[in-house]
Amino acid sequence: MIAEPNTASNLPSQKENAVHDETVPESAVQNSSCVRNGNLKTPREKRKVREQCENIRRNSSSRRVSQLQNGEVVEAVTLFEVVSMGKRAMQSVVDDWVEAYKQDRNVALLDLINFFIQCSGCQGMVTAEMFHSLQKKDVMRKMTETFDEETGLQYKKFMAYPWILTVTWPVDMDNEDYPLIRTGPYWKKFKANFCEFIAVLVQQCQCSILYDSYLMDTIISLLTGLADSMVRAFRHTSTLAAMKLLTAVVSVHLNLDVNKHNAQRLYEVEKKRISGKRTNYRLDQLERKRKEYEHKLLEIQNMMNAIFKGTFLNRYRDVIPEIRATCIEEIGSWIKTYPDAFLNDSYLKYIGWMLYDKQAEVRLKCLLGLQGIYSRKELVSRMDLFTSRFKDRIVSMPLDKDHEVAVQAMKLLMLMSQNCEDVLSAEDCETLYQFVYTTHRPLAVAAGEFLYKRLLSREGDEEVQPKGGGKFGASTDQLKRLIRFFLESELHKHVVYLIDSLWDWAGKFLKDWECMTTLLLKNAEDDGEALSDAHESALIEIILATVREAAEGHPPAGRGAAKKILSVKEKKIQLEDCTKITEHFIMVLPQLLAKYSTDAQKVANLLQIPQYYDLDVYSTGHLEKHLDALLREVKDIVAKHSDMSVLEASSRTYYILCSEEIAIYSQVDCARTQLIDELMGQLDQLLDGFWQKEEGFCMDAGEISRMHSALRRVAAFHNAHDLTKWNVCDKTLRLLVFEMEHGSLPVLMILPALQCTYFSLLWQLAAVSENSPKETLFALRRNLRRFSQICTCFLHHKEKDVREKVFMILCDWLLILSHQDSNNNEETLGLLDYLPNTSLQEKLLVFIQEHVFIEEEEESKDLTEEEERKDESCKLDDLHKKRSLLAAYCKLIVYNVVEMTAAAEIYKYYVKTYNDFGDIIKETLSRTRHNNKIQSAKTLILCLQQLFQTHAESQDSSSGVDFSSASFTNMKELARRFSLTFGWDQVKSRESVAMIHKEGIEFAFQGATGVDGKCLPPNLSFLLIISEFSNKLLKPDKRLVYAYLQRYVAEPLLCRGDEWQPLIWYRNSLLANEDEESSVLSSSGEWSPVGASKTSFKRKLSNGSLPETSQTEAASKAPDPQCASQLASAAGKSRKRLKSREMHLQEHLPFLCPGGLRRRYCKDEIKTEDVSEEGQAEDTIEDVDVDVVGADQDS
């Protein structure tokens, strides 16, 4: 076997792991490659080959060559066509080829060689010459891969013993396509057929021609030669074929090894049986058979070594990830199939090395291969060195950026944990356990399996009962371990993620709600191992999470894009679980609420369980007494607690149970009315006492606390229930008016009073209908105006909590009022059609600036660890409040409640506060752009203009603008970030970007009239800011913007010097990559005159020649005639493209192309003529420079 040296002088050197990636042309199914004897030596022969290849390319792939045989027309198809179409059984295809090989092995082998060449997507020809006809020196010289410039053909010469093959094909570098990488079911099936063909070929030949020292030598030589090619298609196809060939040969080796051992055993048995005789025919026969197997095994071993060393060692580090992945996938298969030969560190090291590959596909193949090894316990004992060397890498791979790699790494670690003793340390396991909280569900489920099998479920749990005995022994033990893990992880708010991760593996004991509630109701006196308070809280959270998972049947928020579509079986299980939950908790929940009625956190969690009930069970099961018990406990809890989470959970429980469609509605509604009557009675009593002491207002802490609790209870129930008939609005409005006039109410009363009034007005607003009386509408409108005035006044309240609460209510209130979908009478429309006035909009904006974007000075204090933790928690809570305030205001902008220009003040802080508020500001920008592209662009440029004016005012007027100052640098960075938000689709954003340039140019030249218009514009430096958007302009748009810019320059020759550098830089950004404008800027930075003629394609190139130039220019730039004709042809095409683009621009960018308007600095006008489609397209518009388009648009 002769390796292919890199002797071509016109090709760069090729390293083992740095193959140059070239491509072959696109091909379909070929049947026309031909085999010829001899070499192509003369140019005439090369041209003939090229013509033949081009003719072959023109022919359809579906063509069949017909031949006359015995008077009948027979369709001749190639091996490639048969395999690619897959219409025949692969075994019969291979059998036909084997028969052809036995008749004439040279012809059959050349057909097989042709097959591999065609599978590479090559449309060329294969020429063969016998190896013995050339000297060795000539052979080495011809082992090259070259490109013939004269014929445009590429040649590949390599050794395929006993031939030297020359593959010739036309090169088309624009096509990066060949069968193995094509998409679609057809080509996917082709790849499978290709691999199957190789496997079946070896299988069918293993008893005959596989060992003839001719077939395999030729195939291995061919594939090794192609695998060293610099053409990607050859390299990829031959590597896949070689790897599949080695896989098939390994299977043959295994069969031979088994046969050899059987023959050896028979030989030994026969030898013992006839030990007394000298000779025996049967013994000699077995001996010959055994030696034959040994000889075949030796040949197979040589084949395996040749393929591995000739192909694998060169290609497992190929630059193409698909090739690397193929190599790693197959070596994993070899190790698993034939561990006696391949399961050693000499082969395992390649998989270990490729765990660090940059491509996820390769890393994934490594992990899948290792899973096959570690899943077999008998193989793990031979992996000690590999495990110790690469364990740390595998443990780190669940953090891989590719989700599938991370999941398979976790599964591999699960297998290692099961089959390798003590391979994972306690620290490794603790790290891996935390992946149950990740948002990617497949990874979390894999980590859940790891957690469940290693920590929660231990062997023998079902058989061994704990000391306490009982029927819940195993489940109780598992629950306690789960609770300990949950508390030790310190991620208490993520219990739903933990349960979702364990659900697929621990669903049986997680649905054992009887065990859980029994554990909660157990008293310490009965059992000394009762749960602590922290363990009880954790278990209640786990109960709630398991109930939610069973009832809803889909992952929690943030884990999965959409709700899971359940199958029929899953729906049946879900209904059964809901019934089980209802039947169990209907009886147990009142007991749990009675036991934990004083604990707000536990009660708030327990009260969420009834929302998952099947409420019909109450009536069908005659369980109304348990409903009465539940309502009594909830009523008692409402009376005991003032915590908002408890009150809201209680209110929601009444809302769930008060469904009018179910039979228990009247019973629950009666209890609800009774409860609200008591709450309102308490509130009325407290308010009466307050108003009696109004003149000498003085309330002690106890009275304030009682008033606060009463108002919170009413607010919580008013959120879910309509309390309009209790006239809550008038009572709370009176309190708010009193605070607005006197300003003496405590915050604990103001906040719930605001909430009550807000909910009351919302219920009244929702009740407005077409038949509502005018008196009701006028009263509602009066209350709405009154409440808006109160909220506006409270924006300046002395208490920060009041200001923030009022702001949130006001933003939501304005959003609701301005977007009411009303089909009612005119009074209703007039009532609901409400938008904030300018004064209120300014107040809202000032509030955001003072409460969200204000910088708080951090005081350096020596804090303990506990104090630092609390301080960090306070900072996070404060940041959450600020984000909520900003999001509420941005919604007003997005939904056009306030003017879009208000967003300019928000955008100023985009870069400065990117970590805290960048996502909110970016989403606001995206939504406003979707609503109105032009207005959004104007808002962006307004933001930059305001920042520039502030910067200019802070600078010394005599020294000008300092480009290196921090504020100017921040402006440029902000503009760059704005430009990035437009994405890669320049066509989609062309109008917005063009508007930014237009507004920016106009702003830059404000105040430039001066004396004869020659003074330096004060805002000229602003052009540097808008230059950040130049790369978002299409080329035709750049020409228009450039033309628009030139209109503002009165005398371009005077625009020189350092003070005019921003203008020059801005023009450079517009003329980037514009060859036709390369002469505009001279080395001294001078401008070409506006009206000067240009020697570019913007001027008409008539009669195939260049525009007229001066004699000096003609002398210095005169091209030869051939070059001139080529340039004229190219220029004509450019003019046509430019004309169509500019006509399109005038349609889509009217603010840059207002045809017929007067120019500011040029007296000429644009004149165009109507042009017919037949012949005058090049005689119009091109005669006029693009830089004389349009005038500015009246704003």
PDB file of N, CA and C in Angstrom, residues 1066-1127:
ATOM      1  N   TYR A1066     -17.528  60.239   8.839  1.00  0.00           N
ATOM      2  CA  TYR A1066     -18.890  59.801   8.548  1.00  0.00           C
ATOM      3  C   TYR A1066     -19.029  59.439   7.065  1.00  0.00           C
ATOM      4  N   ARG A1067     -18.433  60.273   6.185  1.00  0.00           N
ATOM      5  CA  ARG A1067     -18.475  59.951   4.754  1.00  0.00           C
ATOM      6  C   ARG A1067     -17.741  58.648   4.468  1.00  0.00           C
ATOM      7  N   ASN A1068     -16.646  58.423   5.162  1.00  0.00           N
ATOM      8  CA  ASN A1068     -15.925  57.161   4.976  1.00  0.00           C
ATOM      9  C   ASN A1068     -16.799  55.962   5.345  1.00  0.00           C
ATOM     10  N   SER A1069     -17.576  56.099   6.418  1.00  0.00           N
ATOM     11  CA  SER A1069     -18.446  54.991   6.824  1.00  0.00           C
ATOM     12  C   SER A1069     -19.529  54.728   5.787  1.00  0.00           C
ATOM     13  N   LEU A1070     -19.971  55.792   5.077  1.00  0.00           N
ATOM     14  CA  LEU A1070     -20.984  55.615   4.033  1.00  0.00           C
ATOM     15  C   LEU A1070     -20.382  55.059   2.756  1.00  0.00           C
ATOM     16  N   LEU A1071     -19.112  55.373   2.491  1.00  0.00           N
ATOM     17  CA  LEU A1071     -18.477  54.958   1.246  1.00  0.00           C
ATOM     18  C   LEU A1071     -17.630  53.710   1.419  1.00  0.00           C
ATOM     19  N   ALA A1072     -17.747  53.057   2.553  1.00  0.00           N
ATOM     20  CA  ALA A1072     -16.979  51.833   2.772  1.00  0.00           C
ATOM     21  C   ALA A1072     -17.365  50.791   1.735  1.00  0.00           C
ATOM     22  N   ASN A1073     -16.324  50.127   1.175  1.00  0.00           N
ATOM     23  CA  ASN A1073     -16.522  49.084   0.158  1.00  0.00           C
ATOM     24  C   ASN A1073     -17.134  49.609  -1.134  1.00  0.00           C
ATOM     25  N   GLU A1074     -17.106  50.918  -1.334  1.00  0.00           N
ATOM     26  CA  GLU A1074     -17.626  51.481  -2.577  1.00  0.00           C
ATOM     27  C   GLU A1074     -16.437  51.838  -3.465  1.00  0.00           C
ATOM     28  N   ASP A1075     -16.082  50.947  -4.389  1.00  0.00           N
ATOM     29  CA  ASP A1075     -14.924  51.182  -5.242  1.00  0.00           C
ATOM     30  C   ASP A1075     -15.103  52.402  -6.108  1.00  0.00           C
ATOM     31  N   GLU A1076     -16.346  52.668  -6.472  1.00  0.00           N
ATOM     32  CA  GLU A1076     -16.573  53.778  -7.391  1.00  0.00           C
ATOM     33  C   GLU A1076     -16.370  55.122  -6.714  1.00  0.00           C
ATOM     34  N   GLU A1077     -16.287  55.156  -5.380  1.00  0.00           N
ATOM     35  CA  GLU A1077     -16.100  56.413  -4.680  1.00  0.00           C
ATOM     36  C   GLU A1077     -14.735  56.490  -4.020  1.00  0.00           C
ATOM     37  N   SER A1078     -13.824  55.621  -4.412  1.00  0.00           N
ATOM     38  CA  SER A1078     -12.543  55.552  -3.722  1.00  0.00           C
ATOM     39  C   SER A1078     -11.707  56.800  -3.905  1.00  0.00           C
ATOM     40  N   SER A1079     -11.997  57.578  -4.966  1.00  0.00           N
ATOM     41  CA  SER A1079     -11.201  58.772  -5.214  1.00  0.00           C
ATOM     42  C   SER A1079     -11.802  60.027  -4.597  1.00  0.00           C
ATOM     43  N   VAL A1080     -12.891  59.923  -3.867  1.00  0.00           N
ATOM     44  CA  VAL A1080     -13.552  61.117  -3.323  1.00  0.00           C
ATOM     45  C   VAL A1080     -12.675  61.781  -2.279  1.00  0.00           C
ATOM     46  N   LEU A1081     -12.089  60.969  -1.401  1.00  0.00           N
ATOM     47  CA  LEU A1081     -11.247  61.518  -0.347  1.00  0.00           C
ATOM     48  C   LEU A1081      -9.783  61.401  -0.759  1.00  0.00           C
ATOM     49  N   SER A1082      -9.114  62.500  -0.827  1.00  0.00           N
ATOM     50  CA  SER A1082      -7.696  62.482  -1.138  1.00  0.00           C
ATOM     51  C   SER A1082      -6.892  62.257   0.132  1.00  0.00           C
ATOM     52  N   SER A1083      -5.628  62.150   0.001  1.00  0.00           N
ATOM     53  CA  SER A1083      -4.790  61.905   1.173  1.00  0.00           C
ATOM     54  C   SER A1083      -4.820  63.059   2.148  1.00  0.00           C
ATOM     55  N   SER A1084      -5.104  64.262   1.688  1.00  0.00           N
ATOM     56  CA  SER A1084      -5.181  65.417   2.582  1.00  0.00           C
ATOM     57  C   SER A1084      -6.554  65.595   3.187  1.00  0.00           C
ATOM     58  N   GLY A1085      -7.505  64.742   2.850  1.00  0.00           N
ATOM     59  CA  GLY A1085      -8.846  64.820   3.420  1.00  0.00           C
ATOM     60  C   GLY A1085      -9.738  65.811   2.710  1.00  0.00           C
ATOM     61  N   GLU A1086      -9.425  66.198   1.440  1.00  0.00           N
ATOM     62  CA  GLU A1086     -10.257  67.155   0.717  1.00  0.00           C
ATOM     63  C   GLU A1086     -11.483  66.458   0.150  1.00  0.00           C
ATOM     64  N   TRP A1087     -12.550  67.238  -0.054  1.00  0.00           N
ATOM     65  CA  TRP A1087     -13.791  66.742  -0.644  1.00  0.00           C
ATOM     66  C   TRP A1087     -13.828  67.048  -2.126  1.00  0.00           C
ATOM     67  N   SER A1088     -14.430  66.148  -2.872  1.00  0.00           N
ATOM     68  CA  SER A1088     -14.665  66.452  -4.279  1.00  0.00           C
ATOM     69  C   SER A1088     -15.879  67.356  -4.384  1.00  0.00           C
ATOM     70  N   PRO A1089     -15.915  68.246  -5.378  1.00  0.00           N
ATOM     71  CA  PRO A1089     -17.067  69.155  -5.521  1.00  0.00           C
ATOM     72  C   PRO A1089     -18.361  68.376  -5.709  1.00  0.00           C
ATOM     73  N   VAL A1090     -19.454  69.040  -5.219  1.00  0.00           N
ATOM     74  CA  VAL A1090     -20.751  68.376  -5.299  1.00  0.00           C
ATOM     75  C   VAL A1090     -21.160  68.137  -6.737  1.00  0.00           C
ATOM     76  N   GLY A1091     -20.968  69.127  -7.570  1.00  0.00           N
ATOM     77  CA  GLY A1091     -21.452  69.002  -8.933  1.00  0.00           C
ATOM     78  C   GLY A1091     -20.453  68.419  -9.890  1.00  0.00           C
ATOM     79  N   ALA A1092     -19.264  68.028  -9.414  1.00  0.00           N
ATOM     80  CA  ALA A1092     -18.236  67.505 -10.305  1.00  0.00           C
ATOM     81  C   ALA A1092     -18.665  66.164 -10.878  1.00  0.00           C
ATOM     82  N   SER A1093     -18.279  65.971 -12.130  1.00  0.00           N
ATOM     83  CA  SER A1093     -18.616  64.698 -12.757  1.00  0.00           C
ATOM     84  C   SER A1093     -17.727  63.609 -12.195  1.00  0.00           C
ATOM     85  N   LYS A1094     -18.252  62.410 -12.090  1.00  0.00           N
ATOM     86  CA  LYS A1094     -17.526  61.293 -11.491  1.00  0.00           C
ATOM     87  C   LYS A1094     -17.297  60.239 -12.555  1.00  0.00           C
ATOM     88  N   THR A1095     -16.139  59.623 -12.517  1.00  0.00           N
ATOM     89  CA  THR A1095     -15.810  58.561 -13.456  1.00  0.00           C
ATOM     90  C   THR A1095     -16.201  57.223 -12.856  1.00  0.00           C
ATOM     91  N   SER A1096     -17.468  57.113 -12.508  1.00  0.00           N
ATOM     92  CA  SER A1096     -17.967  55.882 -11.900  1.00  0.00           C
ATOM     93  C   SER A1096     -19.192  55.430 -12.656  1.00  0.00           C
ATOM     94  N   PHE A1097     -19.747  54.306 -12.187  1.00  0.00           N
ATOM     95  CA  PHE A1097     -20.916  53.779 -12.874  1.00  0.00           C
ATOM     96  C   PHE A1097     -22.133  54.627 -12.626  1.00  0.00           C
ATOM     97  N   LYS A1098     -22.035  55.689 -11.811  1.00  0.00           N
ATOM     98  CA  LYS A1098     -23.170  56.577 -11.607  1.00  0.00           C
ATOM     99  C   LYS A1098     -23.440  57.417 -12.855  1.00  0.00           C
ATOM    100  N   ARG A1099     -22.432  57.593 -13.675  1.00  0.00           N
ATOM    101  CA  ARG A1099     -22.609  58.306 -14.941  1.00  0.00           C
ATOM    102  C   ARG A1099     -22.822  57.293 -16.047  1.00  0.00           C
ATOM    103  N   LYS A1100     -23.468  57.760 -17.075  1.00  0.00           N
ATOM    104  CA  LYS A1100     -23.789  56.860 -18.173  1.00  0.00           C
ATOM    105  C   LYS A1100     -22.528  56.444 -18.924  1.00  0.00           C
ATOM    106  N   LEU A1101     -22.396  55.122 -19.204  1.00  0.00           N
ATOM    107  CA  LEU A1101     -21.288  54.621 -20.013  1.00  0.00           C
ATOM    108  C   LEU A1101     -21.864  54.256 -21.367  1.00  0.00           C
ATOM    109  N   SER A1102     -21.762  55.160 -22.295  1.00  0.00           N
ATOM    110  CA  SER A1102     -22.401  54.951 -23.604  1.00  0.00           C
ATOM    111  C   SER A1102     -21.415  54.328 -24.579  1.00  0.00           C
ATOM    112  N   ASN A1103     -22.005  53.542 -25.497  1.00  0.00           N
ATOM    113  CA  ASN A1103     -21.251  52.945 -26.608  1.00  0.00           C
ATOM    114  C   ASN A1103     -20.098  52.077 -26.125  1.00  0.00           C
ATOM    115  N   GLY A1104     -20.227  51.491 -24.931  1.00  0.00           N
ATOM    116  CA  GLY A1104     -19.200  50.579 -24.457  1.00  0.00           C
ATOM    117  C   GLY A1104     -17.914  51.237 -24.058  1.00  0.00           C
ATOM    118  N   SER A1105     -17.902  52.559 -23.861  1.00  0.00           N
ATOM    119  CA  SER A1105     -16.667  53.238 -23.477  1.00  0.00           C
ATOM    120  C   SER A1105     -16.862  53.947 -22.162  1.00  0.00           C
ATOM    121  N   LEU A1106     -15.762  54.463 -21.628  1.00  0.00           N
ATOM    122  CA  LEU A1106     -15.801  55.177 -20.364  1.00  0.00           C
ATOM    123  C   LEU A1106     -16.278  56.604 -20.582  1.00  0.00           C
ATOM    124  N   PRO A1107     -16.757  57.302 -19.539  1.00  0.00           N
ATOM    125  CA  PRO A1107     -17.128  58.710 -19.687  1.00  0.00           C
ATOM    126  C   PRO A1107     -15.910  59.545 -20.073  1.00  0.00           C
ATOM    127  N   GLU A1108     -16.223  60.708 -20.629  1.00  0.00           N
ATOM    128  CA  GLU A1108     -15.143  61.584 -21.043  1.00  0.00           C
ATOM    129  C   GLU A1108     -14.375  62.089 -19.836  1.00  0.00           C
ATOM    130  N   THR A1109     -13.081  62.122 -19.968  1.00  0.00           N
ATOM    131  CA  THR A1109     -12.214  62.603 -18.896  1.00  0.00           C
ATOM    132  C   THR A1109     -11.229  63.595 -19.479  1.00  0.00           C
ATOM    133  N   SER A1110     -10.525  64.235 -18.595  1.00  0.00           N
ATOM    134  CA  SER A1110      -9.501  65.178 -19.054  1.00  0.00           C
ATOM    135  C   SER A1110      -8.343  64.431 -19.677  1.00  0.00           C
ATOM    136  N   GLN A1111      -7.477  65.197 -20.369  1.00  0.00           N
ATOM    137  CA  GLN A1111      -6.353  64.535 -21.016  1.00  0.00           C
ATOM    138  C   GLN A1111      -5.409  63.922 -19.997  1.00  0.00           C
ATOM    139  N   THR A1112      -5.253  64.583 -18.870  1.00  0.00           N
ATOM    140  CA  THR A1112      -4.361  64.034 -17.838  1.00  0.00           C
ATOM    141  C   THR A1112      -4.889  62.721 -17.311  1.00  0.00           C
ATOM    142  N   GLU A1113      -6.207  62.720 -17.041  1.00  0.00           N
ATOM    143  CA  GLU A1113      -6.810  61.489 -16.543  1.00  0.00           C
ATOM    144  C   GLU A1113      -6.745  60.394 -17.598  1.00  0.00           C
ATOM    145  N   ALA A1114      -6.968  60.796 -18.857  1.00  0.00           N
ATOM    146  CA  ALA A1114      -6.915  59.806 -19.926  1.00  0.00           C
ATOM    147  C   ALA A1114      -5.531  59.207 -20.049  1.00  0.00           C
ATOM    148  N   ALA A1115      -4.530  60.059 -19.858  1.00  0.00           N
ATOM    149  CA  ALA A1115      -3.160  59.574 -19.983  1.00  0.00           C
ATOM    150  C   ALA A1115      -2.787  58.633 -18.847  1.00  0.00           C
ATOM    151  N   SER A1116      -3.277  58.981 -17.651  1.00  0.00           N
ATOM    152  CA  SER A1116      -2.880  58.188 -16.485  1.00  0.00           C
ATOM    153  C   SER A1116      -3.730  56.955 -16.275  1.00  0.00           C
ATOM    154  N   LYS A1117      -4.963  56.953 -16.810  1.00  0.00           N
ATOM    155  CA  LYS A1117      -5.886  55.872 -16.509  1.00  0.00           C
ATOM    156  C   LYS A1117      -6.404  55.153 -17.745  1.00  0.00           C
ATOM    157  N   ALA A1118      -5.807  55.366 -18.915  1.00  0.00           N
ATOM    158  CA  ALA A1118      -6.328  54.764 -20.131  1.00  0.00           C
ATOM    159  C   ALA A1118      -6.185  53.251 -20.086  1.00  0.00           C
ATOM    160  N   PRO A1119      -7.261  52.541 -20.208  1.00  0.00           N
ATOM    161  CA  PRO A1119      -7.180  51.077 -20.170  1.00  0.00           C
ATOM    162  C   PRO A1119      -6.939  50.519 -21.558  1.00  0.00           C
ATOM    163  N   ASP A1120      -6.545  49.269 -21.623  1.00  0.00           N
ATOM    164  CA  ASP A1120      -6.419  48.641 -22.920  1.00  0.00           C
ATOM    165  C   ASP A1120      -7.816  48.305 -23.436  1.00  0.00           C
ATOM    166  N   PRO A1121      -7.952  48.082 -24.758  1.00  0.00           N
ATOM    167  CA  PRO A1121      -9.286  47.878 -25.346  1.00  0.00           C
ATOM    168  C   PRO A1121     -10.038  46.703 -24.725  1.00  0.00           C
ATOM    169  N   GLN A1122      -9.338  45.587 -24.461  1.00  0.00           N
ATOM    170  CA  GLN A1122     -10.044  44.437 -23.897  1.00  0.00           C
ATOM    171  C   GLN A1122     -10.584  44.757 -22.521  1.00  0.00           C
ATOM    172  N   CYS A1123      -9.750  45.412 -21.690  1.00  0.00           N
ATOM    173  CA  CYS A1123     -10.189  45.784 -20.345  1.00  0.00           C
ATOM    174  C   CYS A1123     -11.354  46.754 -20.415  1.00  0.00           C
ATOM    175  N   ALA A1124     -11.305  47.683 -21.371  1.00  0.00           N
ATOM    176  CA  ALA A1124     -12.382  48.678 -21.489  1.00  0.00           C
ATOM    177  C   ALA A1124     -13.701  48.010 -21.817  1.00  0.00           C
ATOM    178  N   SER A1125     -13.662  47.038 -22.733  1.00  0.00           N
ATOM    179  CA  SER A1125     -14.922  46.371 -23.081  1.00  0.00           C
ATOM    180  C   SER A1125     -15.478  45.587 -21.900  1.00  0.00           C
ATOM    181  N   GLN A1126     -14.568  44.930 -21.131  1.00  0.00           N
ATOM    182  CA  GLN A1126     -15.036  44.190 -19.963  1.00  0.00           C
ATOM    183  C   GLN A1126     -15.625  45.133 -18.926  1.00  0.00           C
ATOM    184  N   LEU A1127     -14.958  46.264 -18.717  1.00  0.00           N
ATOM    185  CA  LEU A1127     -15.455  47.229 -17.743  1.00  0.00           C
ATOM    186  C   LEU A1127     -16.791  47.807 -18.173  1.00  0.00           C
TER     187      LEU A1127
END
